[in-house]
C-alpha positions as protocol buffer text, in pm:
chain_id: "A"
residue {
  index: 1
  type: ILE
  ca { x: -598 y: 28138 z: -4013 }
}
residue {
  index: 2
  type: ASP
  ca { x: -232 y: 28238 z: -3908 }
}
residue {
  index: 3
  type: PHE
  ca { x: -125 y: 28327 z: -3544 }
}
residue {
  index: 4
  type: VAL
  ca { x: 136 y: 28298 z: -3290 }
}
residue {
  index: 5
  type: VAL
  ca { x: 99 y: 28087 z: -2968 }
}
residue {
  index: 6
  type: THR
  ca { x: 279 y: 28300 z: -2699 }
}
residue {
  index: 7
  type: ASP
  ca { x: 495 y: 28129 z: -2433 }
}
residue {
  index: 8
  type: GLN
  ca { x: 170 y: 28141 z: -2221 }
}
residue {
  index: 9
  type: GLY
  ca { x: -25 y: 27934 z: -2472 }
}
residue {
  index: 10
  type: VAL
  ca { x: -244 y: 28225 z: -2586 }
}
residue {
  index: 11
  type: PRO
  ca { x: -305 y: 28297 z: -2955 }
}
residue {
  index: 12
  type: THR
  ca { x: -204 y: 28624 z: -3059 }
}
residue {
  index: 13
  type: ARG
  ca { x: -163 y: 28811 z: -3410 }
}
residue {
  index: 14
  type: ILE
  ca { x: -434 y: 28634 z: -3557 }
}
residue {
  index: 15
  type: THR
  ca { x: -470 y: 28676 z: -3936 }
}
residue {
  index: 16
  type: VAL
  ca { x: -713 y: 28569 z: -4188 }
}
residue {
  index: 17
  type: VAL
  ca { x: -518 y: 28420 z: -4475 }
}
residue {
  index: 18
  type: THR
  ca { x: -812 y: 28329 z: -4690 }
}
residue {
  index: 19
  type: GLN
  ca { x: -1189 y: 28351 z: -4657 }
}
residue {
  index: 20
  type: THR
  ca { x: -1484 y: 28265 z: -4870 }
}
residue {
  index: 21
  type: HIS
  ca { x: -1703 y: 28538 z: -4698 }
}
residue {
  index: 22
  type: PRO
  ca { x: -1613 y: 28789 z: -4453 }
}
residue {
  index: 23
  type: ALA
  ca { x: -1830 y: 28664 z: -4201 }
}
residue {
  index: 24
  type: PHE
  ca { x: -1639 y: 28327 z: -4198 }
}
residue {
  index: 25
  type: GLY
  ca { x: -1303 y: 28513 z: -4162 }
}
residue {
  index: 26
  type: ARG
  ca { x: -1435 y: 28702 z: -3866 }
}
residue {
  index: 27
  type: ALA
  ca { x: -1606 y: 28391 z: -3700 }
}
residue {
  index: 28
  type: ALA
  ca { x: -1279 y: 28201 z: -3739 }
}
residue {
  index: 29
  type: SER
  ca { x: -1061 y: 28468 z: -3581 }
}
residue {
  index: 30
  type: VAL
  ca { x: -1312 y: 28506 z: -3298 }
}
residue {
  index: 31
  type: ALA
  ca { x: -1295 y: 28101 z: -3245 }
}
residue {
  index: 32
  type: VAL
  ca { x: -898 y: 28101 z: -3245 }
}
residue {
  index: 33
  type: ALA
  ca { x: -853 y: 28391 z: -3018 }
}
residue {
  index: 34
  type: LYS
  ca { x: -1066 y: 28160 z: -2759 }
}
residue {
  index: 35
  type: TRP
  ca { x: -838 y: 27882 z: -2794 }
}
residue {
  index: 36
  type: ARG
  ca { x: -559 y: 27789 z: -2543 }
}
residue {
  index: 37
  type: PHE
  ca { x: -258 y: 27567 z: -2619 }
}
residue {
  index: 38
  type: SER
  ca { x: 39 y: 27408 z: -2459 }
}
residue {
  index: 39
  type: PRO
  ca { x: 329 y: 27626 z: -2560 }
}
residue {
  index: 40
  type: ALA
  ca { x: 613 y: 27505 z: -2780 }
}
residue {
  index: 41
  type: VAL
  ca { x: 931 y: 27419 z: -2582 }
}
residue {
  index: 42
  type: LYS
  ca { x: 1278 y: 27485 z: -2681 }
}
residue {
  index: 43
  type: ASP
  ca { x: 1595 y: 27405 z: -2466 }
}
residue {
  index: 44
  type: GLY
  ca { x: 1354 y: 27334 z: -2179 }
}
residue {
  index: 45
  type: ARG
  ca { x: 1184 y: 27683 z: -2197 }
}
residue {
  index: 46
  type: SER
  ca { x: 849 y: 27778 z: -2323 }
}
residue {
  index: 47
  type: VAL
  ca { x: 862 y: 28000 z: -2645 }
}
residue {
  index: 48
  type: ASN
  ca { x: 635 y: 28160 z: -2908 }
}
residue {
  index: 49
  type: ALA
  ca { x: 554 y: 27949 z: -3200 }
}
residue {
  index: 50
  type: SER
  ca { x: 382 y: 28052 z: -3538 }
}
residue {
  index: 51
  type: LEU
  ca { x: 74 y: 27831 z: -3649 }
}
residue {
  index: 52
  type: ARG
  ca { x: -142 y: 27807 z: -3976 }
}
residue {
  index: 53
  type: VAL
  ca { x: -463 y: 27642 z: -3892 }
}
residue {
  index: 54
  type: PRO
  ca { x: -756 y: 27558 z: -4153 }
}
residue {
  index: 55
  type: VAL
  ca { x: -1085 y: 27642 z: -3995 }
}
residue {
  index: 56
  type: ILE
  ca { x: -1374 y: 27472 z: -4210 }
}
residue {
  index: 57
  type: PHE
  ca { x: -1723 y: 27573 z: -4157 }
}
residue {
  index: 58
  type: GLN
  ca { x: -2008 y: 27323 z: -4237 }
}
residue {
  index: 59
  type: LEU
  ca { x: -2346 y: 27495 z: -4300 }
}
residue {
  index: 60
  type: GLU
  ca { x: -2670 y: 27303 z: -4220 }
}
residue {
  index: 61
  type: GLU
  ca { x: -2966 y: 27324 z: -4480 }
}
residue {
  index: 62
  type: THR
  ca { x: -3217 y: 27576 z: -4338 }
}
residue {
  index: 63
  type: GLY
  ca { x: -3448 y: 27589 z: -4623 }
}
residue {
  index: 64
  type: LEU
  ca { x: -3367 y: 27948 z: -4671 }
}
residue {
  index: 65
  type: LYS
  ca { x: -3342 y: 28077 z: -5023 }
}
residue {
  index: 66
  type: LYS
  ca { x: -3063 y: 28340 z: -4930 }
}
residue {
  index: 67
  type: PRO
  ca { x: -2766 y: 28297 z: -4711 }
}
residue {
  index: 68
  type: VAL
  ca { x: -2821 y: 28397 z: -4347 }
}
residue {
  index: 69
  type: PHE
  ca { x: -2471 y: 28509 z: -4289 }
}
residue {
  index: 70
  type: ASP
  ca { x: -2522 y: 28802 z: -4533 }
}
residue {
  index: 71
  type: LYS
  ca { x: -2721 y: 28988 z: -4280 }
}
residue {
  index: 72
  type: LEU
  ca { x: -2530 y: 28895 z: -3955 }
}
residue {
  index: 73
  type: PRO
  ca { x: -2332 y: 29166 z: -3795 }
}
residue {
  index: 74
  type: LEU
  ca { x: -1955 y: 29103 z: -3823 }
}
residue {
  index: 75
  type: PRO
  ca { x: -1790 y: 29047 z: -3455 }
}
residue {
  index: 76
  type: PRO
  ca { x: -1477 y: 29261 z: -3373 }
}
residue {
  index: 77
  type: ILE
  ca { x: -1132 y: 29125 z: -3480 }
}
residue {
  index: 78
  type: PRO
  ca { x: -945 y: 28964 z: -3192 }
}
residue {
  index: 79
  type: SER
  ca { x: -631 y: 29153 z: -3104 }
}
residue {
  index: 80
  type: GLY
  ca { x: -338 y: 29033 z: -2893 }
}
residue {
  index: 81
  type: PRO
  ca { x: -350 y: 28971 z: -2507 }
}
residue {
  index: 82
  type: GLY
  ca { x: -444 y: 29278 z: -2304 }
}
residue {
  index: 83
  type: GLU
  ca { x: -539 y: 29463 z: -2630 }
}
residue {
  index: 84
  type: PRO
  ca { x: -898 y: 29587 z: -2713 }
}
residue {
  index: 85
  type: ALA
  ca { x: -1059 y: 29403 z: -3008 }
}
residue {
  index: 86
  type: ARG
  ca { x: -1058 y: 29599 z: -3331 }
}
residue {
  index: 87
  type: PRO
  ca { x: -1412 y: 29714 z: -3480 }
}
residue {
  index: 88
  type: PRO
  ca { x: -1480 y: 29519 z: -3817 }
}
residue {
  index: 89
  type: ARG
  ca { x: -1397 y: 29682 z: -4130 }
}
């Protein structure tokens, strides 16, 4: 997941770089949108900073024959602070 941490410590411009399934990309985006950071500091001032973070999912054995995530609705894609979430594609 690529994103920018604002000078307020809020992730924005969240972009899925790679995904093994759309449900994982959406879930990773939703999770990152909830994170909060200490902002980067340059010359004593808080500044925006770009980050790339791997988000790894580990599935537990359920005994089901088909993957459950194929039937799950996709959550909205997070937008920047103060912007409405975009609907899934």
